[in-house]
Amino acid sequence: AQQRDALYSEAEAVYRRYWAEWIRLEQLPDPTLTPELEAVTAGDFQQRVVRLLAGAQGRPRLSGDPELAWIRRLPGLSRAGSVVALSSCTDASHVRFVNPDGEPTPGLTNEHRLYLSRDEGGSLRITDSEFRAVASC
């Protein structure tokens, strides 16, 4: 039980690092993959992050800060060899972004499933995810 708790604590710390860096990058007009994101992501998830950042070029967050409402453990859930899974809910419904037409648009509230795996060096990284829009956290 102690090893499991330690693994979930480590996974949550990795996700919180990812979240903090993502929030910082949303404010930039031209966000790109940073060493911090590289340190906490890998595989398919990192490739999705790169695509999302490319799609956010020229469309920064205008106002408000998205909120990380909660993080929960997902015992027994695995994907593509992951060693631990988490669920989180993020609320950006009160946040305003620039849309492709240059107009302000509201953010979304999303529930995420995050799958984390160990790399060759033993570091835990987010390697895959699923998300869906929800009405509220």
JSON list of C-alpha atoms in Angstrom, two decimals, residues 60-64 92-98 104-107:
[
{"chain": "A", "resi": 60, "resn": "PRO", "atom": "CA", "xyz": [-2.96, 33.31, -26.35]},
{"chain": "A", "resi": 61, "resn": "ARG", "atom": "CA", "xyz": [-5.14, 33.31, -23.27]},
{"chain": "A", "resi": 62, "resn": "LEU", "atom": "CA", "xyz": [-6.57, 36.81, -22.82]},
{"chain": "A", "resi": 63, "resn": "SER", "atom": "CA", "xyz": [-7.92, 36.69, -19.28]},
{"chain": "A", "resi": 64, "resn": "GLY", "atom": "CA", "xyz": [-8.52, 34.41, -16.33]},
{"chain": "A", "resi": 92, "resn": "ALA", "atom": "CA", "xyz": [-11.49, 27.10, -18.01]},
{"chain": "A", "resi": 93, "resn": "SER", "atom": "CA", "xyz": [-15.13, 28.11, -18.55]},
{"chain": "A", "resi": 94, "resn": "HIS", "atom": "CA", "xyz": [-14.45, 31.60, -17.13]},
{"chain": "A", "resi": 95, "resn": "VAL", "atom": "CA", "xyz": [-11.26, 32.05, -19.16]},
{"chain": "A", "resi": 96, "resn": "ARG", "atom": "CA", "xyz": [-11.10, 33.91, -22.46]},
{"chain": "A", "resi": 97, "resn": "PHE", "atom": "CA", "xyz": [-8.85, 32.90, -25.36]},
{"chain": "A", "resi": 98, "resn": "VAL", "atom": "CA", "xyz": [-8.34, 34.35, -28.83]},
{"chain": "A", "resi": 104, "resn": "PRO", "atom": "CA", "xyz": [-12.45, 36.33, -27.64]},
{"chain": "A", "resi": 105, "resn": "THR", "atom": "CA", "xyz": [-13.90, 32.88, -26.93]},
{"chain": "A", "resi": 106, "resn": "PRO", "atom": "CA", "xyz": [-14.53, 31.04, -23.64]},
{"chain": "A", "resi": 107, "resn": "GLY", "atom": "CA", "xyz": [-12.51, 28.07, -22.51]}
]
